[in-house]
Coordinates of C-alpha atoms in Angstrom, one line a residue:
X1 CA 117.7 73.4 111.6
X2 CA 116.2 69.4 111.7
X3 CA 119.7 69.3 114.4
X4 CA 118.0 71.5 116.7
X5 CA 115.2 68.3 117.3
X6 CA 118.2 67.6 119.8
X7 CA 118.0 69.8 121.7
X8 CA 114.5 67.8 123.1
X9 CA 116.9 65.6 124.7
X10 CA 119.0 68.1 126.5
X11 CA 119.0 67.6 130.2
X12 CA 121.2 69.6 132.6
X13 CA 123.1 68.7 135.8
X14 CA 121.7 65.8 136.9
X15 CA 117.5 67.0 137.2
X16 CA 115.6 65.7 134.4
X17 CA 115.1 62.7 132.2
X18 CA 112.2 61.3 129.5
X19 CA 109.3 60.5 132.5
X20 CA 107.3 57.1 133.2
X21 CA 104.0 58.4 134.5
X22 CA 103.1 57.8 138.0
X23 CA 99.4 57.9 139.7
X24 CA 99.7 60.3 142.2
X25 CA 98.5 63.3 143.3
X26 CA 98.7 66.2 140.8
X27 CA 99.0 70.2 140.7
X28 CA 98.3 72.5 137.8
X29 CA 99.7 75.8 137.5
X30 CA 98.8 78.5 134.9
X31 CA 100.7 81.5 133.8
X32 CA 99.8 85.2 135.0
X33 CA 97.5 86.5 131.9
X34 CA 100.3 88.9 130.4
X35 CA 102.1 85.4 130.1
X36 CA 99.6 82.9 128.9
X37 CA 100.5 81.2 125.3
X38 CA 98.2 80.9 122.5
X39 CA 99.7 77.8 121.4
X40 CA 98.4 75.5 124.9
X41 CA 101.5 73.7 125.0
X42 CA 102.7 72.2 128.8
X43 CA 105.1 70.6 130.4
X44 CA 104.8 67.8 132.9
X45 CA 106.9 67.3 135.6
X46 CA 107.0 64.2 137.6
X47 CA 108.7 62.8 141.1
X48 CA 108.0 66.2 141.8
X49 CA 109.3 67.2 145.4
X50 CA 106.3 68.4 147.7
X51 CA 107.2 72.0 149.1
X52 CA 110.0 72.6 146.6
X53 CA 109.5 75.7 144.2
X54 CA 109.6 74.9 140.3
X55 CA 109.9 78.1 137.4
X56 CA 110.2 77.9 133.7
X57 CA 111.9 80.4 131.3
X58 CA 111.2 80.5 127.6
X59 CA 114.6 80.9 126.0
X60 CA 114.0 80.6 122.5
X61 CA 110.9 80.9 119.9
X62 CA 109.6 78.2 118.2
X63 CA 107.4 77.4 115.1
X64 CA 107.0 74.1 113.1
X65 CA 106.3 73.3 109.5
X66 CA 107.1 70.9 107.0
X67 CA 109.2 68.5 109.6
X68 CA 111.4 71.3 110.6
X69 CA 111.4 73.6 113.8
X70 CA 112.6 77.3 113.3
X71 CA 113.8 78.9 116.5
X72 CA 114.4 82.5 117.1
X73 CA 115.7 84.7 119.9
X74 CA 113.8 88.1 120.9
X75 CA 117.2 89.7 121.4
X76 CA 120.6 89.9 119.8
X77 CA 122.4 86.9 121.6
X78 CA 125.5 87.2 123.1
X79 CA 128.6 85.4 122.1
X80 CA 128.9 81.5 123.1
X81 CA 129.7 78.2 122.8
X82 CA 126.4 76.8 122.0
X83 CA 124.4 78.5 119.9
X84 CA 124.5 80.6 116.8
X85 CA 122.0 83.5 115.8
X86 CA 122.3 83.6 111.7
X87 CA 121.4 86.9 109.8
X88 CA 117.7 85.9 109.2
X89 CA 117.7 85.4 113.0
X90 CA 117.2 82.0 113.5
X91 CA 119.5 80.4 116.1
X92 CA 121.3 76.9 115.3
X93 CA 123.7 75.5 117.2
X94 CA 127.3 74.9 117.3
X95 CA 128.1 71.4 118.4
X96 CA 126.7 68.9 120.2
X97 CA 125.7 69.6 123.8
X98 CA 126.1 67.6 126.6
X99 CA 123.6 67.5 129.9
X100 CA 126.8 67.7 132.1
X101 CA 127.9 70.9 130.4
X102 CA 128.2 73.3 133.0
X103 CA 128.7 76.2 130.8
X104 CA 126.1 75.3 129.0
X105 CA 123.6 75.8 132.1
X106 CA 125.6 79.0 132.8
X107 CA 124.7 80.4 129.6
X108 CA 121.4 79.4 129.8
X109 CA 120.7 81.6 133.4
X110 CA 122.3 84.1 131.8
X111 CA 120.1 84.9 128.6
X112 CA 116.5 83.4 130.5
X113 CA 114.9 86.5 131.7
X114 CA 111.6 86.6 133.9
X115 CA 109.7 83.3 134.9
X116 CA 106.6 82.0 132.3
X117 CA 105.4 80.4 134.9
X118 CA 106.6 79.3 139.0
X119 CA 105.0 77.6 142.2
X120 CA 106.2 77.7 145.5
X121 CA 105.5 75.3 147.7
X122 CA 104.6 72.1 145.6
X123 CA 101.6 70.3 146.5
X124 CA 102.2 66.6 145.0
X125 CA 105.0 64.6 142.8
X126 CA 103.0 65.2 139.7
X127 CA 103.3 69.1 138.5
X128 CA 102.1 70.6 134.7
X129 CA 102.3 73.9 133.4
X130 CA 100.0 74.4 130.8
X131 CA 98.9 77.2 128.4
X132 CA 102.3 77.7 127.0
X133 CA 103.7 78.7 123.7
X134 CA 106.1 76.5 122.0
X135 CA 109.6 77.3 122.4
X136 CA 112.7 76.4 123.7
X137 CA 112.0 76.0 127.7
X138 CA 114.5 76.0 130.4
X139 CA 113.2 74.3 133.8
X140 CA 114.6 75.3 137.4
X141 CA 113.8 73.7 140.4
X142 CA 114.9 74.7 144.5
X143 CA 116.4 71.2 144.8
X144 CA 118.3 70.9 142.3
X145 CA 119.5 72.3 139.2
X146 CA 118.0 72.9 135.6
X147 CA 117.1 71.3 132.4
X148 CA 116.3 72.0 128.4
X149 CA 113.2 71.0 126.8
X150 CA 111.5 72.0 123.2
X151 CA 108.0 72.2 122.9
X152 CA 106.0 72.1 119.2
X153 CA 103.2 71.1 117.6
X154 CA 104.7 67.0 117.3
X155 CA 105.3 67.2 121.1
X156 CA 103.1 70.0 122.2
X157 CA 102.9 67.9 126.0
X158 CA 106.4 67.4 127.2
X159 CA 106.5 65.0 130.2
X160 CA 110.1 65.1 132.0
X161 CA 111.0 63.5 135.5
X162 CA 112.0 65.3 138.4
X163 CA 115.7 63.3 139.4
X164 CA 115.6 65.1 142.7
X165 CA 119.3 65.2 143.2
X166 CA 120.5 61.1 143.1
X167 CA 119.9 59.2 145.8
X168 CA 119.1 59.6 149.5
X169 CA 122.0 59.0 152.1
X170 CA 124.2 60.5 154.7
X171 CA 127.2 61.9 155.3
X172 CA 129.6 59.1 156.2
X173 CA 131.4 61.7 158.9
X174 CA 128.0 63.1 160.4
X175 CA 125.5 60.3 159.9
X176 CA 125.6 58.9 163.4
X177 CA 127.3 61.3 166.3
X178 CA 127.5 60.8 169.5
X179 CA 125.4 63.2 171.8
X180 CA 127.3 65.4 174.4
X181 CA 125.8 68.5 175.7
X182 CA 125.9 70.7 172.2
X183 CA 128.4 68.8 170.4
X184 CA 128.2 66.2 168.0
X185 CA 131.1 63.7 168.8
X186 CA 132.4 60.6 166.7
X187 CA 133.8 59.6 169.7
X188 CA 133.3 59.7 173.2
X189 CA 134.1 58.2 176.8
X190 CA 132.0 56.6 179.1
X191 CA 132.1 55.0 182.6
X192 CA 130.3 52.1 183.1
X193 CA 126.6 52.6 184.1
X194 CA 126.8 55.8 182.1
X195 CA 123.6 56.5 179.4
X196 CA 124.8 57.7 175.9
X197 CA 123.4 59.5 173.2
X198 CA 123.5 58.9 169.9
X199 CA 122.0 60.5 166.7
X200 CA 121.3 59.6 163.4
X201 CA 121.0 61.3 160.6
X202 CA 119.5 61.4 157.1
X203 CA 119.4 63.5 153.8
X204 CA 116.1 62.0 152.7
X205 CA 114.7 62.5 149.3
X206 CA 111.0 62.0 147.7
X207 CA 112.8 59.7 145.0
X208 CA 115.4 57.1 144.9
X209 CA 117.4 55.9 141.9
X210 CA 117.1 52.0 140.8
X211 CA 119.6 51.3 138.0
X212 CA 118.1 53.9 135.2
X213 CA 114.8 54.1 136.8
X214 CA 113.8 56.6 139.5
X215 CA 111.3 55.5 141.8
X216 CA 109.4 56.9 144.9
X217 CA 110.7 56.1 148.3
X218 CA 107.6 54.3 150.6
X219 CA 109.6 54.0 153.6
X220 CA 113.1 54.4 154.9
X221 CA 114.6 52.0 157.5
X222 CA 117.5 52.5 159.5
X223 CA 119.2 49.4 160.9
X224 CA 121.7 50.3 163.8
X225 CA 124.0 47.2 165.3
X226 CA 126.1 47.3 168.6
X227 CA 127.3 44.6 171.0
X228 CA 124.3 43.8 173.4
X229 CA 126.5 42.0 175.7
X230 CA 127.8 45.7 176.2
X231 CA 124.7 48.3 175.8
X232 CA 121.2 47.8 177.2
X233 CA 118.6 49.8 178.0
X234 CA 117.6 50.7 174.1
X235 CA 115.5 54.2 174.6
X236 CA 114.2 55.9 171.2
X237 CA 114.0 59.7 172.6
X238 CA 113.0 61.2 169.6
X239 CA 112.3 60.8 166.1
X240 CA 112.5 64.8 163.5
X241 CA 111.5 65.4 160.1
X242 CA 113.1 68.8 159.0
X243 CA 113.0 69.7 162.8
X244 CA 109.7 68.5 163.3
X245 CA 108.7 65.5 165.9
X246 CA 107.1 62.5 164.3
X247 CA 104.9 60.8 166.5
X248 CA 105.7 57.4 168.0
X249 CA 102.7 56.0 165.5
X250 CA 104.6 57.3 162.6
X251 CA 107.6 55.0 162.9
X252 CA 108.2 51.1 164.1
X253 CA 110.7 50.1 166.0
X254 CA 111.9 46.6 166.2
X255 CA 114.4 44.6 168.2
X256 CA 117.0 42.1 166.6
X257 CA 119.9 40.1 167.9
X258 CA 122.6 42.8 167.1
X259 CA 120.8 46.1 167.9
X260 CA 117.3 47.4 166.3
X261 CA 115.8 48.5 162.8
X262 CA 113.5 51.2 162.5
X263 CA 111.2 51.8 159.8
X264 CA 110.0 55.4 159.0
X265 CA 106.8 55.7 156.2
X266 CA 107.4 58.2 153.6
X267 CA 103.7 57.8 152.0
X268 CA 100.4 57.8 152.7
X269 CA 98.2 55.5 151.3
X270 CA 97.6 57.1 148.5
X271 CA 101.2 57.0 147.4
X272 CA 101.4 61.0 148.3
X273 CA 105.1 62.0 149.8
X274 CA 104.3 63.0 153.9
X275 CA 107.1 65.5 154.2
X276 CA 108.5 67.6 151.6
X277 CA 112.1 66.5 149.5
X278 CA 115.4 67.5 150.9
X279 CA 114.5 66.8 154.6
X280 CA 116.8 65.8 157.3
X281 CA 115.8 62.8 159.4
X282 CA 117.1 63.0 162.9
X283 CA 117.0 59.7 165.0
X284 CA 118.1 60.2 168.7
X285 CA 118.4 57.2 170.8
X286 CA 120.2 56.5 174.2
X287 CA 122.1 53.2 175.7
X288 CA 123.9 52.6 179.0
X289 CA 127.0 51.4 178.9
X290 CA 127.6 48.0 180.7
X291 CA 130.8 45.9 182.6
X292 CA 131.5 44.0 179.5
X293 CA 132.7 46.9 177.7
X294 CA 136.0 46.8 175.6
X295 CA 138.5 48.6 178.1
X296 CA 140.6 51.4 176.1
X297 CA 142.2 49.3 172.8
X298 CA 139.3 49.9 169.7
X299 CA 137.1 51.2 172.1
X300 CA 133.1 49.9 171.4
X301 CA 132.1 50.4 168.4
X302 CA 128.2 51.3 167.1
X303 CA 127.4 51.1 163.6
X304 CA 124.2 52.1 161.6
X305 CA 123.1 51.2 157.7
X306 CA 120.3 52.8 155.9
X307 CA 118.1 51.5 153.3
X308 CA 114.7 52.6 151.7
X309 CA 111.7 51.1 150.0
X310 CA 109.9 51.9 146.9
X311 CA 106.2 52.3 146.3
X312 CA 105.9 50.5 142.8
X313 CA 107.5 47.4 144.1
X314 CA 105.3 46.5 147.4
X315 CA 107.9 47.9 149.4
X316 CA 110.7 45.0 148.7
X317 CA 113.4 47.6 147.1
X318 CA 116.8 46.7 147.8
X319 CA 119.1 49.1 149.9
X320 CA 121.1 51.5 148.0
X321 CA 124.6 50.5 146.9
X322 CA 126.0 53.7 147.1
X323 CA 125.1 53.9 150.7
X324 CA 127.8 53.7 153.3
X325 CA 128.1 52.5 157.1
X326 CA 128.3 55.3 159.7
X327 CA 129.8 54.0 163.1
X328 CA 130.5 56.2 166.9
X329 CA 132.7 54.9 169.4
X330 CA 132.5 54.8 172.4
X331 CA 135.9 54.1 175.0
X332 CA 135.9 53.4 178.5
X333 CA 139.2 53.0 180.6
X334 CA 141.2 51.8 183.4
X335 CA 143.7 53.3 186.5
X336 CA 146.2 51.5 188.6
X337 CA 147.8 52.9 191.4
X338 CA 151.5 51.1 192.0
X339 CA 152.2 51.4 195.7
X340 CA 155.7 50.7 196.3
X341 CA 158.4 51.4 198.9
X342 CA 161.3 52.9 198.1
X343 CA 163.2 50.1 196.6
X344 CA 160.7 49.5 194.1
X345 CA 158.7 46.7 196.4
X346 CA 155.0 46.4 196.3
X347 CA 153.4 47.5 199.4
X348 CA 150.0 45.5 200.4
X349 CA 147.1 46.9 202.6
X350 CA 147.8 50.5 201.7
X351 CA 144.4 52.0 201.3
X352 CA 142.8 54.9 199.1
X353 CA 140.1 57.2 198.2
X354 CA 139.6 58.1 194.3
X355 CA 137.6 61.4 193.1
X356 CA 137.0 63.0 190.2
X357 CA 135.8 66.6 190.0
X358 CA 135.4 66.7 194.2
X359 CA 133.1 63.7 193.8
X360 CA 133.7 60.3 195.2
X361 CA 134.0 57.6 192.6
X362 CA 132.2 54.5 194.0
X363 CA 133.4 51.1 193.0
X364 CA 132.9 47.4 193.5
X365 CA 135.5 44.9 194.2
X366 CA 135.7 41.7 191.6
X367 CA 136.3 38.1 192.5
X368 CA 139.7 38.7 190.7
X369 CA 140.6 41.4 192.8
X370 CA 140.1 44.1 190.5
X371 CA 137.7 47.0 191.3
X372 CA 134.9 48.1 189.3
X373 CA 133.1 51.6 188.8
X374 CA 129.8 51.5 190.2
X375 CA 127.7 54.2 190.9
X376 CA 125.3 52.5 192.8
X377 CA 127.6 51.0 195.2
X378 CA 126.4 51.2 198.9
X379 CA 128.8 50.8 200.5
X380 CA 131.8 51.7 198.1
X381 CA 134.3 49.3 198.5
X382 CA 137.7 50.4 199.8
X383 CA 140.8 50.4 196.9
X384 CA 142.9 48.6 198.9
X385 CA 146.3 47.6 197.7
X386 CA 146.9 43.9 197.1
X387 CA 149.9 41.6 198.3
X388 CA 152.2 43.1 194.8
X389 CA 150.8 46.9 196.3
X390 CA 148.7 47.1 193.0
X391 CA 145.2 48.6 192.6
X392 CA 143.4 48.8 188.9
X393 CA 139.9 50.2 188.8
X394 CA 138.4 49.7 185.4
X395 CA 135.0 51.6 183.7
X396 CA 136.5 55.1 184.2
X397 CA 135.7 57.4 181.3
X398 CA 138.0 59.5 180.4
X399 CA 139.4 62.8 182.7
X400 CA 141.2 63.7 185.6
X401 CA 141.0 61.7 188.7
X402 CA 142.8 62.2 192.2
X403 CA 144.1 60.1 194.3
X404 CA 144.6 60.5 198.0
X405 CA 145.6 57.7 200.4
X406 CA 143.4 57.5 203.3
X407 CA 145.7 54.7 205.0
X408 CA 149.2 53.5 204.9
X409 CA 150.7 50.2 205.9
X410 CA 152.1 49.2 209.0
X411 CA 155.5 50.5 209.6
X412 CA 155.0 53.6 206.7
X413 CA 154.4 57.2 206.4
X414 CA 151.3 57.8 204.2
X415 CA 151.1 59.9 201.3
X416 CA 151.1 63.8 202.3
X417 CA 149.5 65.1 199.2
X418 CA 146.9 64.1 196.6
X419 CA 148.0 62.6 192.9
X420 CA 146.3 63.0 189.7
X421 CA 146.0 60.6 186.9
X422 CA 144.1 61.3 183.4
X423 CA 143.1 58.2 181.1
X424 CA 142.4 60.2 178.2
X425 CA 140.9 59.3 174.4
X426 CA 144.3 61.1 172.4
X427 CA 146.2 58.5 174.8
X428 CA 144.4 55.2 173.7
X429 CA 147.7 54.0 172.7
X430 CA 150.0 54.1 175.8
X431 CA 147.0 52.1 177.5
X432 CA 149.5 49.0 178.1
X433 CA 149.8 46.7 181.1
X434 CA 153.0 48.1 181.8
X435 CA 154.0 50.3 185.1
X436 CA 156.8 52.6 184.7
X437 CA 159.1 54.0 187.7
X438 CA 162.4 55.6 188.3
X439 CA 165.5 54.9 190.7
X440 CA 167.7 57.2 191.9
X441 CA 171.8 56.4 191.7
X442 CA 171.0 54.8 195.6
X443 CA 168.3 52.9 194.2
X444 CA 165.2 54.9 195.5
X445 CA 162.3 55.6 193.6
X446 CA 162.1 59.4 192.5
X447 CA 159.8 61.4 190.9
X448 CA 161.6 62.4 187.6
X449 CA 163.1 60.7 184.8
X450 CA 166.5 59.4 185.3
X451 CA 168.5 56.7 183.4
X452 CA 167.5 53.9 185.7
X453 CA 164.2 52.9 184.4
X454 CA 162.1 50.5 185.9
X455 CA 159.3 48.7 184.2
X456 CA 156.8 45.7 185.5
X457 CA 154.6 44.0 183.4
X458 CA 153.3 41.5 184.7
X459 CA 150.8 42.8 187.5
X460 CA 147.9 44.6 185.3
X461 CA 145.0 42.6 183.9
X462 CA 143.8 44.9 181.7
X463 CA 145.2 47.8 179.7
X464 CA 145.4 51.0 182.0
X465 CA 147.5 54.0 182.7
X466 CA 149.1 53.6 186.3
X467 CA 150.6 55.8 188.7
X468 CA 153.3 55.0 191.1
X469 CA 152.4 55.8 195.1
X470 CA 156.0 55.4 197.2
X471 CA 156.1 55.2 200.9
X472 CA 158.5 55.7 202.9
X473 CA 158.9 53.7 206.2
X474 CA 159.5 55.1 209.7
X475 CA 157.6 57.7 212.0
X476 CA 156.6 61.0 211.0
X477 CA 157.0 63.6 213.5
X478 CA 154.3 66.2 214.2
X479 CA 154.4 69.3 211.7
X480 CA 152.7 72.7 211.9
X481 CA 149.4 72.7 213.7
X482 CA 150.8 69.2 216.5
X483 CA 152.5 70.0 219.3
X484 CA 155.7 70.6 217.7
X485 CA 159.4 70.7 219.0
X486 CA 159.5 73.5 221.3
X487 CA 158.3 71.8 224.3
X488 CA 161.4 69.4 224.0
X489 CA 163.8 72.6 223.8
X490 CA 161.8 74.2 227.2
X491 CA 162.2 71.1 228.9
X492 CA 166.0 70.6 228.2
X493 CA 166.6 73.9 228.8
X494 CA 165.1 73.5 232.2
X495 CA 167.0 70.0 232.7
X496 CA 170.0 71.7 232.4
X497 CA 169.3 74.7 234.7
X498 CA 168.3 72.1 237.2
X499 CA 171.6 70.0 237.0
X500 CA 173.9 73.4 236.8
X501 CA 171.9 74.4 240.5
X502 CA 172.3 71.1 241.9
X503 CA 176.3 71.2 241.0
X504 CA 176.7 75.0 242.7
X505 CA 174.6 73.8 245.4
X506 CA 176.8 70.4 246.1
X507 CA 180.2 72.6 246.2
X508 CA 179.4 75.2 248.9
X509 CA 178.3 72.4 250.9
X510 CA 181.5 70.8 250.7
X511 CA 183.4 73.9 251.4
X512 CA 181.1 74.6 254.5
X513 CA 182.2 71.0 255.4

């Protein structure tokens, strides 16, 4: 029986250890009358998580004499791994048992019956049930999972320490998102000028782990880095505990040359937890995208680090190690339009309009010839083919975007029908400087694939997808709705009655002569 002792030590799944007391605020609970022990044993717990419900079970019986505690079971127990219930009724156990044991907690559910003792709702870190008997007590908590503890008269106080569940963090795939109507998006498009939304998330806990120590958190701070040479405009929108705002007072913001840190308190100064264990931390933010932006290629990359800050340290706790990097990217792109005659040439002062969804998309034209999205524009510029008939607008996010030529050069028939063109995210890697046509066996440009293939290179300054505009030269005559042909057929119709009239008309004069 001296093995059972052991079982003092047992902890399950990760909960509870042996405690280090801390000075904070603490919560008594005493059992329903029908429930009360005569022996006033109690069990400490500490690092306890504020609002999370705690309950103990007596499993076994225990009494202590001569250095030896006797345990018993009120019941016949059932078969198992763990423990042995002799004729005399005393229980021993089997083999040695291990605080990762699974089975072991199993069991343990399964034989515990009803609750000594609960709370709902904790009030502080530091929680004791007292006015217990001594046994053999099994300790649950809503945040994580339970733990074994023997109470006699050499340990009639047990003090344990609430592990929480490890360590803060979050998840590497949804700690930051990207913000786009009700999705949550790693990555996303922009055009330039555009303002994005990003959120941050955290699985906070009361505690933290420091090598074999665990230790209350004082603060959290979130340190997010991006190119400021590409976003500007730094907006905190909002700032949630389990769903609920925190007021701009309850956080500090602070600026630094690669993006910000905030720093949220997670005590009062009194060293009492503000928001109960198991919370999530939302931080949403926004940031305009600007013209230096990374066209297409690896896209613009955000990326975010969280650390936290213990109370019996003066706040100079050292990040986690275990805590990884979240990132969102963000891609904008670029569209050429290749205006070409039929032969392949380029065509210069051909002259466009671009839309997308019905709406005008405004741009700005470069020193360098290339054309910028710009929403604020006023005018627009016009997209105006150059002296090799190209055209590249760059800051386009991604989607479909028509085309429509508003002018063609002199000498050419211009374009009777819109074109669409779609720089899209799943594409990022056909974003080349490269402009792909097709000849016909006559060496005309076509609109299908054939064997002669045509590619030029050299024309794009930055990585876009193109479409190829081909004019052909000469006069177009008027269609349905212009004048249309059948005038010419009335008048040659009547050019010939003339001429047949004037012929009759000239022979009987002759024969009258």
């Amino acid at each position: 029986m001296k093995k059972m002792k052991k079982i003092a030590s047992l902890v399950l799944a990760m909960m509870m250890a042996l405690a280090m007391t801390i000075p904070v605020f603490a919560q008594t609970v005493t059992p329903a009358p029908d429930k009360k022990g005569e022996d006033n044993a109690s069990i400490t717990i500490n690092n306890a998580s504020k609002g999370a419900t705690y309950r103990i079970y007596k499993i076994f019986n225990a009494t202590y004499g001569d250095g030896n505690i006797a345990y018993t079971y009120s019941d016949t127990l059932p078969v198992n791994d763990y423990f042995e219930q002799n004729e005399d009724g005393s229980i021993t156990k089997k083999k040695e048992l291990s605080e990762t044991d699974e089975g072991l907690q199993s069991f343990l559910n399964g034989i515990k019956g009803e609750a000594v003792a609960e709370v709902t709702g904790a009030e502080g870190t530091v929680l004791t049930f007292n006015e217990l008997d001594y046994g053999y007590y099994l300790i649950e908590s809503s945040v994580s999972n339970g733990a074994a503890i023997t109470l006699d008269s050499t340990t009639p106080s047990a003090i344990v320490n609430d592990k929480n569940v490890g360590n803060p963090g979050w998840d590497p795939e949804d700690g930051k998102k990207i913000v786009k109507g009700d999705e949550l998006l790693s990555v996303d498009s922009a055009s330039y000028g555009d303002t994005v939304t990003f959120q941050l998330s955290v699985d906070t806990l009361n505690y933290g782990k420091e090598g074999n120590e665990y230790k209350q958190i004082k603060e959290y701070v979130i340190t997010d880095n991006f190119d400021k040479q590409v976003f500007s405009d730094l907006q905190i929108t909002k700032v949630t505990v389990g769903g609920t705002p925190v007021d701009t007072t309850g956080y500090t913001k602070k600026d630094t040359n690669s993006g910000f840190t905030l720093t949220i308190p997670w005590v009062d100064q009194n060293s009492t937890s503000l928001y109960d264990s198991n919370q999530k931390l939302v931080v949403t933010y926004t940031l305009k995208l600007g013209e230096d932006a990374v066209i297409a290629s690896q896209g613009n990359v955000n990326t975010a680090s969280l650390a936290w800050n213990y109370v019996n340290n003066g706040g100079s706790g050292k990040p986690s190690e275990e805590t990884e990097t979240v990132t969102a990217t963000v891609y904008t792109y670029a569209l050429a339009i290749n205006k070409v005659d039929p032969s392949g040439a380029g065509l210069e002062n051909a002259e466009f309009s671009l839309k997308k969804d019905n709406v005008d998309i405004k741009v700005t034209k470069n020193a360098d010839g290339i054309y910028t999205y710009d929403p604020n524009a006023t005018p627009s510029a016009t997209l105006t083919s150059d002296s090799n008939g190209l055209i590249v607008v760059k800051g386009l996010a991604a989607g479909a975007y028509t085309i429509e030529e508003t002018k063609a050069p002199a000498g050419y028939n211009k374009l009777k029908n819109p074109m669409t063109i779609t720089p899209a995210i799943d594409e990022t890697s056909q974003y080349t400087t490269k402009i792909t046509y097709y000849k016909d066996e006559s060496g005309k440009i076509v609109n299908t694939e054939t064997s002669n293939k045509i590619d030029k290179t050299e024309q794009a300054s930055v990585p876009v997808k193109s479409i190829t505009v081909v004019n052909n030269a000469g006069t177009e005559l008027p269609s349905t709705g212009g004048i249309g042909t059948t005038i010419f057929y009335i008048i040659g119709g009547i050019l010939v009655v003339g001429a047949a009239v004037l012929l009759v008309t000239k022979k009987r004069m002759s024969k009258e002569a």
